[in-house]
Structures are given as C-alpha cells and as structure tokens.
Amino acid sequence: MTSDTKLDRTNWPIAAAMIQYPGTLPDGRSTQDQSAEEWSATLADVSDAGFTELDPTDGWLRIADLEPSRLNEFLGVVADHGLTIPAVSTARKNLVDPAHGEAHLAYGHRLLDTAAGIGAKAVSFGFFGPLNEAQKKALWFWTVQGERNPDDAGTWNLAVERVRDLGRHAADLGLEISLEMYEDTLIGTADGAVRLVTDVDLPNVKINADLGNLIRLHRPVEHWQTMMEKVAPFAGYWHVKNYTRIEDETTGAVMTAPAPLEFGLINYRTALRMALAHGFRSALLVEHYGGDGLSVSATNRDYLRRILPRPETHA
C-alpha cells in the first residue's frame, strides 16, 4: 500500500491480532526459537481464517530481536501463507517504566527500523506494563487492578520526550506511530491521549483509539462516543474490539464481557465514520478475548468490510 493508494472496503488493511498465541510455549521454549515449520503451523490458522494481513505483535514474536536470517525465514513463512504485515504492535513495554523504560525505548527504535524494513507502515506503542500475578489468575485480567503510571510532571515530560524521539525516527522512515489507550496510564482517558499527542506535536504520532480497553472496566468510564469525538481527529493505527457492558444505577455495579464487534457497546459504524471524517486511513487490527478469539476476529473483519467506504466513495 502506497501513500496515494485509495482505500475502500475491498482493500483496507485489516490485520489479525496474535493475542491468542503466547510467546512462551507449553514446553518452555520461546516462539523466537521455533522452526519455520512451527511458525507456519500457527500462521496457517490465520490464513485459514481468511486473513490477508497480520500484526505479529511482540507478545507472540519479537521480530525486532530476530537475527536477519531468521527474520527473512519468518517473512518467507508470512508470504507463503499469502499474508502481509501492515503494522506492528508492542505489548506491555511501558515506555516510562522506571526500571525498563530505557530498554523499551531502545527496543522501540529497533522495531521501527525492522518495521520499515519489512514494509509495515505503523507501529503501536504504549505505557502499560506486564500483568501482575493476580491478573494472570483472573478469568478476565481487566477485572483486577493493574499497574498505574505515576501522575506527575516528570513522568509526563519523560513520556513526551521519549515519544517525540521515536516519532522523529519514525518520520525519517516514513512510519506512523500510534499510542494505545489503556487504563491507568498517561493515555488512559481521551483527554490524556489528546493532550499527549498534542504535546508531542508531530504529525505522524497518532492515537490508537482502543476504547475497548476502557469500556471493559468494572468502574465508571466516559461514554465511548464522547471519547471517540475527542480522539477521532488524531486516530491512527487502530486496535478494535468490543464488549457488552451492564451498569446497575441502583447499586453502582458494572459487569462486562467480550463481544463480537457488531454486538457490543461501541457502535463501530459510527466510530469509524467519525474517524474517517477526520481523514483516518490507517490499518485496523481486530482482536477478541475468550473462546476462539481468532474466529471471532475474522467475523469482526467481515463486519468492518461491510461498513468501510464503498469503492465509489474512497476515503
């Protein structure tokens, strides 16, 4: 896809997420050490589900840490399955982590170089860290309190500095950076996300408007449409997923559960049109937790194909 490619429902890049596939195998090995045949067995699932794009997602495979020969081997497997990689996401590599933030920043620069080298157009970063032990034991990890970013000027300024550093590098490579909204981080609200990208002030630094990360919380949250109105002008590479949400106004109880994209709380027909009105033309990533998440993601992809612009009304 070139910068002047006209996108519509027939060719919009919609990538499969790899969140169903862990980075550590049952035998203790890392996916980094798998053979090409083993990678192929996994990607066969993705292509069999009808996908033509995937995001390897570094929770599954850290492509930036593969030796050149191994990266070429992986890319060969990707091509063999008729897949392309429009964008790459980082997961739980908090750019302002007090202990590991500098290492995550260095890794981010390696990933930008790798992404550009394989023809990807965007990289997603965030400020959320690894799951704690209680979250790992929970049925749904978001029902347990996770890591919180410090709320101070020093942390904010460090985030702006590091994202700007990555953003300038990305611009030199012709890449977009997208910052993933996530609870209790510096961009855990729409206002925080808009403020951060505004402070960074680079045209290629966008917001990954993953509102599903917020509406699934068992606590009060801003209405999804209000959040989308705020972030739509800044929308970039976008992780999309949905949840049902029940709020009991009498007791204050909130319950949520994953749902296919078209059946959850967020009306993605409306959300997508809001982003398109502001010139959104980045790749989409479909996710789903629980059950056969890959197959639900495939239904999410098909839903998006129905609601993206028709060929005669190019974005």
PDB file of C-alpha atoms in Angstrom:
ATOM      1  CA  MET A   1       0.000   0.000   0.000  1.00  0.00           C
ATOM      2  CA  THR A   2       1.494   3.321  -1.065  1.00  0.00           C
ATOM      3  CA  SER A   3       0.671   6.721   0.400  1.00  0.00           C
ATOM      4  CA  ASP A   4      -1.585   7.556  -2.561  1.00  0.00           C
ATOM      5  CA  THR A   5      -3.470   4.253  -2.594  1.00  0.00           C
ATOM      6  CA  LYS A   6      -7.214   4.795  -2.464  1.00  0.00           C
ATOM      7  CA  LEU A   7      -8.613   2.684   0.337  1.00  0.00           C
ATOM      8  CA  ASP A   8     -12.080   1.189   0.500  1.00  0.00           C
ATOM      9  CA  ARG A   9     -13.764  -1.892   1.940  1.00  0.00           C
ATOM     10  CA  THR A  10     -12.125  -4.107  -0.696  1.00  0.00           C
ATOM     11  CA  ASN A  11      -8.503  -3.300   0.156  1.00  0.00           C
ATOM     12  CA  TRP A  12      -8.399  -1.677   3.588  1.00  0.00           C
ATOM     13  CA  PRO A  13      -5.669  -3.454   5.612  1.00  0.00           C
ATOM     14  CA  ILE A  14      -7.346  -5.362   8.467  1.00  0.00           C
ATOM     15  CA  ALA A  15      -4.838  -7.395  10.439  1.00  0.00           C
ATOM     16  CA  ALA A  16      -5.306 -10.399  12.675  1.00  0.00           C
ATOM     17  CA  ALA A  17      -4.018  -9.979  16.208  1.00  0.00           C
ATOM     18  CA  MET A  18      -1.864 -12.749  17.663  1.00  0.00           C
ATOM     19  CA  ILE A  19      -3.114 -12.388  21.241  1.00  0.00           C
ATOM     20  CA  GLN A  20      -4.405 -15.983  21.187  1.00  0.00           C
ATOM     21  CA  TYR A  21      -0.854 -17.256  20.800  1.00  0.00           C
ATOM     22  CA  PRO A  22       1.557 -16.965  23.756  1.00  0.00           C
ATOM     23  CA  GLY A  23       5.212 -16.109  23.355  1.00  0.00           C
ATOM     24  CA  THR A  24       6.221 -18.998  25.637  1.00  0.00           C
ATOM     25  CA  LEU A  25       5.276 -22.496  24.525  1.00  0.00           C
ATOM     26  CA  PRO A  26       3.994 -25.297  26.811  1.00  0.00           C
ATOM     27  CA  ASP A  27       7.436 -26.936  26.702  1.00  0.00           C
ATOM     28  CA  GLY A  28       9.077 -23.734  27.947  1.00  0.00           C
ATOM     29  CA  ARG A  29      10.570 -22.690  24.623  1.00  0.00           C
ATOM     30  CA  SER A  30      10.124 -19.208  23.207  1.00  0.00           C
ATOM     31  CA  THR A  31       8.435 -18.602  19.870  1.00  0.00           C
ATOM     32  CA  GLN A  32      11.689 -16.807  18.987  1.00  0.00           C
ATOM     33  CA  ASP A  33      13.297 -20.269  18.778  1.00  0.00           C
ATOM     34  CA  GLN A  34      10.585 -22.029  16.798  1.00  0.00           C
ATOM     35  CA  SER A  35      11.368 -23.535  13.429  1.00  0.00           C
ATOM     36  CA  ALA A  36       9.908 -22.140  10.222  1.00  0.00           C
ATOM     37  CA  GLU A  37       7.595 -25.149  10.141  1.00  0.00           C
ATOM     38  CA  GLU A  38       6.276 -24.323  13.607  1.00  0.00           C
ATOM     39  CA  TRP A  39       5.702 -20.695  12.691  1.00  0.00           C
ATOM     40  CA  SER A  40       3.933 -21.926   9.576  1.00  0.00           C
ATOM     41  CA  ALA A  41       1.558 -24.096  11.589  1.00  0.00           C
ATOM     42  CA  THR A  42       0.488 -21.043  13.577  1.00  0.00           C
ATOM     43  CA  LEU A  43       0.117 -18.758  10.575  1.00  0.00           C
ATOM     44  CA  ALA A  44      -1.913 -21.448   8.816  1.00  0.00           C
ATOM     45  CA  ASP A  45      -4.618 -20.729  11.406  1.00  0.00           C
ATOM     46  CA  VAL A  46      -4.543 -17.062  10.434  1.00  0.00           C
ATOM     47  CA  SER A  47      -4.733 -17.634   6.697  1.00  0.00           C
ATOM     48  CA  ASP A  48      -7.354 -20.371   7.130  1.00  0.00           C
ATOM     49  CA  ALA A  49      -9.488 -17.803   8.952  1.00  0.00           C
ATOM     50  CA  GLY A  50      -9.447 -15.758   5.768  1.00  0.00           C
ATOM     51  CA  PHE A  51      -6.942 -13.091   6.771  1.00  0.00           C
ATOM     52  CA  THR A  52      -4.579 -11.495   4.290  1.00  0.00           C
ATOM     53  CA  GLU A  53      -2.823  -9.335   6.917  1.00  0.00           C
ATOM     54  CA  LEU A  54      -1.448  -9.924  10.375  1.00  0.00           C
ATOM     55  CA  ASP A  55       0.312  -7.996  13.111  1.00  0.00           C
ATOM     56  CA  PRO A  56       2.908 -10.335  14.652  1.00  0.00           C
ATOM     57  CA  THR A  57       2.567  -8.457  17.981  1.00  0.00           C
ATOM     58  CA  ASP A  58       5.626  -8.828  20.191  1.00  0.00           C
ATOM     59  CA  GLY A  59       3.702 -10.662  22.893  1.00  0.00           C
ATOM     60  CA  TRP A  60       3.874 -13.517  20.412  1.00  0.00           C
ATOM     61  CA  LEU A  61       7.049 -12.854  18.402  1.00  0.00           C
ATOM     62  CA  ARG A  62       9.612 -10.068  18.733  1.00  0.00           C
ATOM     63  CA  ILE A  63      10.554  -9.604  15.102  1.00  0.00           C
ATOM     64  CA  ALA A  64      12.973  -6.803  16.026  1.00  0.00           C
ATOM     65  CA  ASP A  65      15.016  -9.332  18.028  1.00  0.00           C
ATOM     66  CA  LEU A  66      15.300 -11.942  15.275  1.00  0.00           C
ATOM     67  CA  GLU A  67      18.656 -12.320  13.564  1.00  0.00           C
ATOM     68  CA  PRO A  68      18.486 -11.151   9.916  1.00  0.00           C
ATOM     69  CA  SER A  69      18.483 -14.698   8.575  1.00  0.00           C
ATOM     70  CA  ARG A  70      15.697 -15.691  10.966  1.00  0.00           C
ATOM     71  CA  LEU A  71      13.670 -12.597  10.117  1.00  0.00           C
ATOM     72  CA  ASN A  72      13.935 -13.475   6.439  1.00  0.00           C
ATOM     73  CA  GLU A  73      12.851 -17.003   7.292  1.00  0.00           C
ATOM     74  CA  PHE A  74       9.817 -15.664   9.121  1.00  0.00           C
ATOM     75  CA  LEU A  75       8.928 -13.289   6.298  1.00  0.00           C
ATOM     76  CA  GLY A  76       9.120 -16.221   3.911  1.00  0.00           C
ATOM     77  CA  VAL A  77       6.555 -18.074   6.016  1.00  0.00           C
ATOM     78  CA  VAL A  78       4.339 -14.982   6.072  1.00  0.00           C
ATOM     79  CA  ALA A  79       4.495 -14.742   2.278  1.00  0.00           C
ATOM     80  CA  ASP A  80       3.886 -18.474   1.834  1.00  0.00           C
ATOM     81  CA  HIS A  81       0.545 -18.021   3.581  1.00  0.00           C
ATOM     82  CA  GLY A  82      -0.427 -15.044   1.407  1.00  0.00           C
ATOM     83  CA  LEU A  83      -0.093 -12.637   4.313  1.00  0.00           C
ATOM     84  CA  THR A  84       1.369  -9.158   4.659  1.00  0.00           C
ATOM     85  CA  ILE A  85       2.250  -7.079   7.741  1.00  0.00           C
ATOM     86  CA  PRO A  86       0.771  -3.567   7.542  1.00  0.00           C
ATOM     87  CA  ALA A  87       1.692  -2.632  11.114  1.00  0.00           C
ATOM     88  CA  VAL A  88       3.352  -3.989  14.252  1.00  0.00           C
ATOM     89  CA  SER A  89       2.318  -3.591  17.893  1.00  0.00           C
ATOM     90  CA  THR A  90       4.287  -3.605  21.112  1.00  0.00           C
ATOM     91  CA  ALA A  91       2.595  -5.107  24.152  1.00  0.00           C
ATOM     92  CA  ARG A  92       3.294  -4.312  27.808  1.00  0.00           C
ATOM     93  CA  LYS A  93       6.549  -2.488  27.137  1.00  0.00           C
ATOM     94  CA  ASN A  94       5.877   0.678  29.101  1.00  0.00           C
ATOM     95  CA  LEU A  95       7.974   3.485  27.674  1.00  0.00           C
ATOM     96  CA  VAL A  96       8.176   5.227  31.062  1.00  0.00           C
ATOM     97  CA  ASP A  97       8.729   2.148  33.229  1.00  0.00           C
ATOM     98  CA  PRO A  98      11.202   3.224  35.965  1.00  0.00           C
ATOM     99  CA  ALA A  99      13.290   0.062  35.639  1.00  0.00           C
ATOM    100  CA  HIS A 100      12.934  -0.887  31.989  1.00  0.00           C
ATOM    101  CA  GLY A 101      11.813   2.255  30.177  1.00  0.00           C
ATOM    102  CA  GLU A 102      15.200   2.991  28.620  1.00  0.00           C
ATOM    103  CA  ALA A 103      15.487  -0.584  27.368  1.00  0.00           C
ATOM    104  CA  HIS A 104      11.954  -0.400  25.967  1.00  0.00           C
ATOM    105  CA  LEU A 105      12.844   2.840  24.200  1.00  0.00           C
ATOM    106  CA  ALA A 106      15.924   1.253  22.617  1.00  0.00           C
ATOM    107  CA  TYR A 107      13.820  -1.744  21.594  1.00  0.00           C
ATOM    108  CA  GLY A 108      11.274   0.660  20.097  1.00  0.00           C
ATOM    109  CA  HIS A 109      13.924   2.173  17.856  1.00  0.00           C
ATOM    110  CA  ARG A 110      14.988  -1.316  16.703  1.00  0.00           C
ATOM    111  CA  LEU A 111      11.384  -2.156  15.997  1.00  0.00           C
ATOM    112  CA  LEU A 112      10.905   0.981  13.905  1.00  0.00           C
ATOM    113  CA  ASP A 113      13.894   0.019  11.759  1.00  0.00           C
ATOM    114  CA  THR A 114      12.566  -3.529  11.434  1.00  0.00           C
ATOM    115  CA  ALA A 115       9.037  -2.367  10.609  1.00  0.00           C
ATOM    116  CA  ALA A 116      10.314  -0.092   7.864  1.00  0.00           C
ATOM    117  CA  GLY A 117      12.490  -2.888   6.513  1.00  0.00           C
ATOM    118  CA  ILE A 118       9.565  -5.284   6.126  1.00  0.00           C
ATOM    119  CA  GLY A 119       7.238  -2.730   4.569  1.00  0.00           C
ATOM    120  CA  ALA A 120       4.969  -2.028   7.553  1.00  0.00           C
ATOM    121  CA  LYS A 121       3.516   1.474   7.782  1.00  0.00           C
ATOM    122  CA  ALA A 122       2.846   1.889  11.509  1.00  0.00           C
ATOM    123  CA  VAL A 123       3.999   0.797  14.959  1.00  0.00           C
ATOM    124  CA  SER A 124       1.848   0.893  18.104  1.00  0.00           C
ATOM    125  CA  PHE A 125       3.423   1.767  21.465  1.00  0.00           C
ATOM    126  CA  GLY A 126       2.015   2.177  24.955  1.00  0.00           C
ATOM    127  CA  PHE A 127       2.578   2.919  28.622  1.00  0.00           C
ATOM    128  CA  PHE A 128       1.096  -0.269  30.102  1.00  0.00           C
ATOM    129  CA  GLY A 129       3.202  -2.904  31.800  1.00  0.00           C
ATOM    130  CA  PRO A 130       3.126  -6.680  32.351  1.00  0.00           C
ATOM    131  CA  LEU A 131       0.183  -8.357  34.048  1.00  0.00           C
ATOM    132  CA  ASN A 132       0.650  -8.925  37.764  1.00  0.00           C
ATOM    133  CA  GLU A 133       0.148 -12.342  39.340  1.00  0.00           C
ATOM    134  CA  ALA A 134      -3.423 -11.611  40.418  1.00  0.00           C
ATOM    135  CA  GLN A 135      -4.322 -10.512  36.896  1.00  0.00           C
ATOM    136  CA  LYS A 136      -2.800 -13.679  35.455  1.00  0.00           C
ATOM    137  CA  LYS A 137      -5.001 -15.803  37.744  1.00  0.00           C
ATOM    138  CA  ALA A 138      -8.225 -13.926  36.982  1.00  0.00           C
ATOM    139  CA  LEU A 139     -10.634 -15.118  34.303  1.00  0.00           C
ATOM    140  CA  TRP A 140     -10.583 -11.602  32.834  1.00  0.00           C
ATOM    141  CA  PHE A 141      -7.398  -9.723  33.714  1.00  0.00           C
ATOM    142  CA  TRP A 142      -9.032  -6.292  33.447  1.00  0.00           C
ATOM    143  CA  THR A 143     -11.205  -7.045  36.483  1.00  0.00           C
ATOM    144  CA  VAL A 144      -8.089  -6.876  38.691  1.00  0.00           C
ATOM    145  CA  GLN A 145      -6.192  -3.656  39.322  1.00  0.00           C
ATOM    146  CA  GLY A 146      -3.030  -3.445  37.259  1.00  0.00           C
ATOM    147  CA  GLU A 147      -0.069  -1.119  37.086  1.00  0.00           C
ATOM    148  CA  ARG A 148      -0.669   2.626  37.278  1.00  0.00           C
ATOM    149  CA  ASN A 149       1.531   5.271  35.687  1.00  0.00           C
ATOM    150  CA  PRO A 150       2.733   7.966  38.128  1.00  0.00           C
ATOM    151  CA  ASP A 151       0.731  11.162  37.826  1.00  0.00           C
ATOM    152  CA  ASP A 152       3.460  13.792  37.960  1.00  0.00           C
ATOM    153  CA  ALA A 153       5.035  16.332  35.648  1.00  0.00           C
ATOM    154  CA  GLY A 154       8.339  14.469  35.466  1.00  0.00           C
ATOM    155  CA  THR A 155       6.742  11.291  34.160  1.00  0.00           C
ATOM    156  CA  TRP A 156       4.632  13.247  31.693  1.00  0.00           C
ATOM    157  CA  ASN A 157       7.613  15.154  30.346  1.00  0.00           C
ATOM    158  CA  LEU A 158       9.606  11.931  30.043  1.00  0.00           C
ATOM    159  CA  ALA A 159       6.764  10.354  28.053  1.00  0.00           C
ATOM    160  CA  VAL A 160       6.598  13.330  25.702  1.00  0.00           C
ATOM    161  CA  GLU A 161      10.383  13.256  25.247  1.00  0.00           C
ATOM    162  CA  ARG A 162      10.527   9.526  24.500  1.00  0.00           C
ATOM    163  CA  VAL A 163       7.539   9.507  22.160  1.00  0.00           C
ATOM    164  CA  ARG A 164       8.925  12.525  20.323  1.00  0.00           C
ATOM    165  CA  ASP A 165      12.255  10.707  19.979  1.00  0.00           C
ATOM    166  CA  LEU A 166      10.503   7.682  18.494  1.00  0.00           C
ATOM    167  CA  GLY A 167       8.253   9.874  16.381  1.00  0.00           C
ATOM    168  CA  ARG A 168      11.138  11.688  14.733  1.00  0.00           C
ATOM    169  CA  HIS A 169      12.851   8.403  13.972  1.00  0.00           C
ATOM    170  CA  ALA A 170       9.598   7.043  12.570  1.00  0.00           C
ATOM    171  CA  ALA A 171       9.130  10.126  10.390  1.00  0.00           C
ATOM    172  CA  ASP A 172      12.585   9.622   8.909  1.00  0.00           C
ATOM    173  CA  LEU A 173      11.469   6.107   7.944  1.00  0.00           C
ATOM    174  CA  GLY A 174       8.079   7.170   6.627  1.00  0.00           C
ATOM    175  CA  LEU A 175       6.245   5.460   9.504  1.00  0.00           C
ATOM    176  CA  GLU A 176       3.301   6.350  11.698  1.00  0.00           C
ATOM    177  CA  ILE A 177       3.375   5.879  15.471  1.00  0.00           C
ATOM    178  CA  SER A 178       0.141   5.058  17.250  1.00  0.00           C
ATOM    179  CA  LEU A 179      -0.191   5.294  21.046  1.00  0.00           C
ATOM    180  CA  GLU A 180      -2.526   2.711  22.593  1.00  0.00           C
ATOM    181  CA  MET A 181      -5.131   3.960  25.037  1.00  0.00           C
ATOM    182  CA  TYR A 182      -5.091   1.817  28.181  1.00  0.00           C
ATOM    183  CA  GLU A 183      -6.498   2.224  31.668  1.00  0.00           C
ATOM    184  CA  ASP A 184      -4.499   3.937  34.422  1.00  0.00           C
ATOM    185  CA  THR A 185      -1.787   5.062  32.013  1.00  0.00           C
ATOM    186  CA  LEU A 186      -0.939   8.559  30.883  1.00  0.00           C
ATOM    187  CA  ILE A 187      -3.320   7.992  27.965  1.00  0.00           C
ATOM    188  CA  GLY A 188      -5.961   6.094  29.918  1.00  0.00           C
ATOM    189  CA  THR A 189      -8.540   8.765  29.060  1.00  0.00           C
ATOM    190  CA  ALA A 190      -9.447  10.552  25.867  1.00  0.00           C
ATOM    191  CA  ASP A 191      -8.347  13.867  27.338  1.00  0.00           C
ATOM    192  CA  GLY A 192      -4.972  12.415  28.351  1.00  0.00           C
ATOM    193  CA  ALA A 193      -4.403  10.876  24.932  1.00  0.00           C
ATOM    194  CA  VAL A 194      -5.213  14.106  23.115  1.00  0.00           C
ATOM    195  CA  ARG A 195      -3.024  16.112  25.478  1.00  0.00           C
ATOM    196  CA  LEU A 196      -0.048  13.801  24.973  1.00  0.00           C
ATOM    197  CA  VAL A 197      -0.106  13.728  21.172  1.00  0.00           C
ATOM    198  CA  THR A 198      -0.682  17.489  21.184  1.00  0.00           C
ATOM    199  CA  ASP A 199       2.360  17.990  23.429  1.00  0.00           C
ATOM    200  CA  VAL A 200       4.478  15.671  21.257  1.00  0.00           C
ATOM    201  CA  ASP A 201       3.335  17.754  18.287  1.00  0.00           C
ATOM    202  CA  LEU A 202       4.442  15.539  15.405  1.00  0.00           C
ATOM    203  CA  PRO A 203       2.029  14.836  12.532  1.00  0.00           C
ATOM    204  CA  ASN A 204       2.963  11.145  12.352  1.00  0.00           C
ATOM    205  CA  VAL A 205       2.233  10.497  16.066  1.00  0.00           C
ATOM    206  CA  LYS A 206      -1.378   9.367  16.384  1.00  0.00           C
ATOM    207  CA  ILE A 207      -3.753   7.783  18.905  1.00  0.00           C
ATOM    208  CA  ASN A 208      -4.580   4.075  18.874  1.00  0.00           C
ATOM    209  CA  ALA A 209      -8.217   4.559  19.883  1.00  0.00           C
ATOM    210  CA  ASP A 210      -8.601   1.162  21.557  1.00  0.00           C
ATOM    211  CA  LEU A 211     -11.683   2.186  23.510  1.00  0.00           C
ATOM    212  CA  GLY A 212     -12.407  -1.465  24.236  1.00  0.00           C
ATOM    213  CA  ASN A 213      -9.580  -1.323  26.785  1.00  0.00           C
ATOM    214  CA  LEU A 214     -11.627   1.237  28.703  1.00  0.00           C
ATOM    215  CA  ILE A 215     -15.275   0.250  28.336  1.00  0.00           C
ATOM    216  CA  ARG A 216     -14.490  -3.239  29.699  1.00  0.00           C
ATOM    217  CA  LEU A 217     -13.527  -1.833  33.104  1.00  0.00           C
ATOM    218  CA  HIS A 218     -15.776  -2.537  36.087  1.00  0.00           C
ATOM    219  CA  ARG A 219     -15.840   1.120  37.066  1.00  0.00           C
ATOM    220  CA  PRO A 220     -17.327   4.356  35.732  1.00  0.00           C
ATOM    221  CA  VAL A 221     -15.896   5.396  32.354  1.00  0.00           C
ATOM    222  CA  GLU A 222     -16.609   8.207  29.939  1.00  0.00           C
ATOM    223  CA  HIS A 223     -19.192   7.353  27.272  1.00  0.00           C
ATOM    224  CA  TRP A 224     -17.480   5.766  24.266  1.00  0.00           C
ATOM    225  CA  GLN A 225     -18.972   8.268  21.830  1.00  0.00           C
ATOM    226  CA  THR A 226     -17.721  11.227  23.848  1.00  0.00           C
ATOM    227  CA  MET A 227     -14.246   9.675  23.934  1.00  0.00           C
ATOM    228  CA  MET A 228     -14.340   9.000  20.204  1.00  0.00           C
ATOM    229  CA  GLU A 229     -15.355  12.567  19.429  1.00  0.00           C
ATOM    230  CA  LYS A 230     -12.208  13.739  21.220  1.00  0.00           C
ATOM    231  CA  VAL A 231      -9.715  11.288  19.731  1.00  0.00           C
ATOM    232  CA  ALA A 232     -11.099  10.941  16.184  1.00  0.00           C
ATOM    233  CA  PRO A 233      -9.035  13.852  14.794  1.00  0.00           C
ATOM    234  CA  PHE A 234      -5.875  12.069  15.951  1.00  0.00           C
ATOM    235  CA  ALA A 235      -6.778   8.450  15.101  1.00  0.00           C
ATOM    236  CA  GLY A 236      -4.025   6.245  13.697  1.00  0.00           C
ATOM    237  CA  TYR A 237      -3.361   2.501  13.608  1.00  0.00           C
ATOM    238  CA  TRP A 238      -6.381   1.214  15.484  1.00  0.00           C
ATOM    239  CA  HIS A 239      -6.938  -1.893  17.628  1.00  0.00           C
ATOM    240  CA  VAL A 240     -10.678  -2.631  17.555  1.00  0.00           C
ATOM    241  CA  LYS A 241     -12.619  -4.920  19.883  1.00  0.00           C
ATOM    242  CA  ASN A 242     -15.903  -4.709  21.735  1.00  0.00           C
ATOM    243  CA  TYR A 243     -17.618  -5.668  24.986  1.00  0.00           C
ATOM    244  CA  THR A 244     -21.095  -5.824  26.428  1.00  0.00           C
ATOM    245  CA  ARG A 245     -21.438  -3.562  29.458  1.00  0.00           C
ATOM    246  CA  ILE A 246     -24.159  -3.604  32.087  1.00  0.00           C
ATOM    247  CA  GLU A 247     -24.430  -0.783  34.621  1.00  0.00           C
ATOM    248  CA  ASP A 248     -26.762  -1.052  37.612  1.00  0.00           C
ATOM    249  CA  GLU A 249     -27.636   2.516  38.523  1.00  0.00           C
ATOM    250  CA  THR A 250     -29.128   1.371  41.831  1.00  0.00           C
ATOM    251  CA  THR A 251     -26.054  -0.364  43.230  1.00  0.00           C
ATOM    252  CA  GLY A 252     -23.327   1.067  41.020  1.00  0.00           C
ATOM    253  CA  ALA A 253     -22.314  -2.443  39.938  1.00  0.00           C
ATOM    254  CA  VAL A 254     -20.719  -2.792  36.499  1.00  0.00           C
ATOM    255  CA  MET A 255     -20.273  -6.053  34.590  1.00  0.00           C
ATOM    256  CA  THR A 256     -18.630  -6.544  31.203  1.00  0.00           C
ATOM    257  CA  ALA A 257     -17.784  -9.391  28.851  1.00  0.00           C
ATOM    258  CA  PRO A 258     -16.140  -9.634  25.410  1.00  0.00           C
ATOM    259  CA  ALA A 259     -18.486  -9.414  22.422  1.00  0.00           C
ATOM    260  CA  PRO A 260     -18.103  -9.550  18.639  1.00  0.00           C
ATOM    261  CA  LEU A 261     -17.513  -6.121  17.157  1.00  0.00           C
ATOM    262  CA  GLU A 262     -21.054  -5.570  15.856  1.00  0.00           C
ATOM    263  CA  PHE A 263     -22.819  -6.743  19.025  1.00  0.00           C
ATOM    264  CA  GLY A 264     -21.035  -4.808  21.785  1.00  0.00           C
ATOM    265  CA  LEU A 265     -21.491  -1.419  23.388  1.00  0.00           C
ATOM    266  CA  ILE A 266     -19.378   0.584  20.920  1.00  0.00           C
ATOM    267  CA  ASN A 267     -21.145   1.283  17.641  1.00  0.00           C
ATOM    268  CA  TYR A 268     -18.195   0.878  15.297  1.00  0.00           C
ATOM    269  CA  ARG A 269     -20.216   2.012  12.297  1.00  0.00           C
ATOM    270  CA  THR A 270     -20.484   5.393  13.995  1.00  0.00           C
ATOM    271  CA  ALA A 271     -16.971   5.372  15.476  1.00  0.00           C
ATOM    272  CA  LEU A 272     -15.378   4.549  12.135  1.00  0.00           C
ATOM    273  CA  ARG A 273     -17.309   7.270  10.329  1.00  0.00           C
ATOM    274  CA  MET A 274     -16.163   9.762  12.945  1.00  0.00           C
ATOM    275  CA  ALA A 275     -12.521   8.848  12.309  1.00  0.00           C
ATOM    276  CA  LEU A 276     -12.969   8.816   8.518  1.00  0.00           C
ATOM    277  CA  ALA A 277     -14.432  12.312   8.668  1.00  0.00           C
ATOM    278  CA  HIS A 278     -11.074  13.457  10.033  1.00  0.00           C
ATOM    279  CA  GLY A 279      -9.040  11.696   7.331  1.00  0.00           C
ATOM    280  CA  PHE A 280      -8.339   8.366   9.035  1.00  0.00           C
ATOM    281  CA  ARG A 281      -6.689   5.925   6.608  1.00  0.00           C
ATOM    282  CA  SER A 282      -4.514   3.711   8.802  1.00  0.00           C
ATOM    283  CA  ALA A 283      -4.648  -0.052   9.185  1.00  0.00           C
ATOM    284  CA  LEU A 284      -7.081  -1.741  11.562  1.00  0.00           C
ATOM    285  CA  LEU A 285      -6.333  -4.631  13.922  1.00  0.00           C
ATOM    286  CA  VAL A 286      -9.147  -6.950  15.029  1.00  0.00           C
ATOM    287  CA  GLU A 287      -8.940  -8.511  18.483  1.00  0.00           C
ATOM    288  CA  HIS A 288     -11.128 -10.655  20.716  1.00  0.00           C
ATOM    289  CA  TYR A 289     -10.541 -12.267  24.107  1.00  0.00           C
ATOM    290  CA  GLY A 290     -12.073 -15.579  25.084  1.00  0.00           C
ATOM    291  CA  GLY A 291     -13.233 -18.648  23.157  1.00  0.00           C
ATOM    292  CA  ASP A 292     -11.909 -18.975  19.625  1.00  0.00           C
ATOM    293  CA  GLY A 293     -10.707 -15.391  19.508  1.00  0.00           C
ATOM    294  CA  LEU A 294      -9.221 -15.779  16.043  1.00  0.00           C
ATOM    295  CA  SER A 295     -12.537 -16.859  14.540  1.00  0.00           C
ATOM    296  CA  VAL A 296     -14.409 -14.048  16.284  1.00  0.00           C
ATOM    297  CA  SER A 297     -11.757 -11.675  14.953  1.00  0.00           C
ATOM    298  CA  ALA A 298     -12.499 -12.998  11.481  1.00  0.00           C
ATOM    299  CA  THR A 299     -16.185 -12.146  11.911  1.00  0.00           C
ATOM    300  CA  ASN A 300     -15.078  -8.722  13.130  1.00  0.00           C
ATOM    301  CA  ARG A 301     -13.036  -8.308   9.952  1.00  0.00           C
ATOM    302  CA  ASP A 302     -16.020  -9.219   7.804  1.00  0.00           C
ATOM    303  CA  TYR A 303     -18.193  -6.716   9.674  1.00  0.00           C
ATOM    304  CA  LEU A 304     -15.638  -3.976   9.047  1.00  0.00           C
ATOM    305  CA  ARG A 305     -15.565  -4.863   5.342  1.00  0.00           C
ATOM    306  CA  ARG A 306     -19.319  -4.219   5.256  1.00  0.00           C
ATOM    307  CA  ILE A 307     -19.142  -0.789   6.887  1.00  0.00           C
ATOM    308  CA  LEU A 308     -15.932   0.657   5.409  1.00  0.00           C
ATOM    309  CA  PRO A 309     -16.387   3.038   2.454  1.00  0.00           C
ATOM    310  CA  ARG A 310     -17.641   1.568  -0.800  1.00  0.00           C
ATOM    311  CA  PRO A 311     -15.210   1.634  -3.745  1.00  0.00           C
ATOM    312  CA  GLU A 312     -17.052   4.544  -5.313  1.00  0.00           C
ATOM    313  CA  THR A 313     -16.685   6.654  -2.143  1.00  0.00           C
ATOM    314  CA  HIS A 314     -12.949   6.324  -1.489  1.00  0.00           C
ATOM    315  CA  ALA A 315     -11.578   7.530   1.831  1.00  0.00           C
TER     316      ALA A 315
END
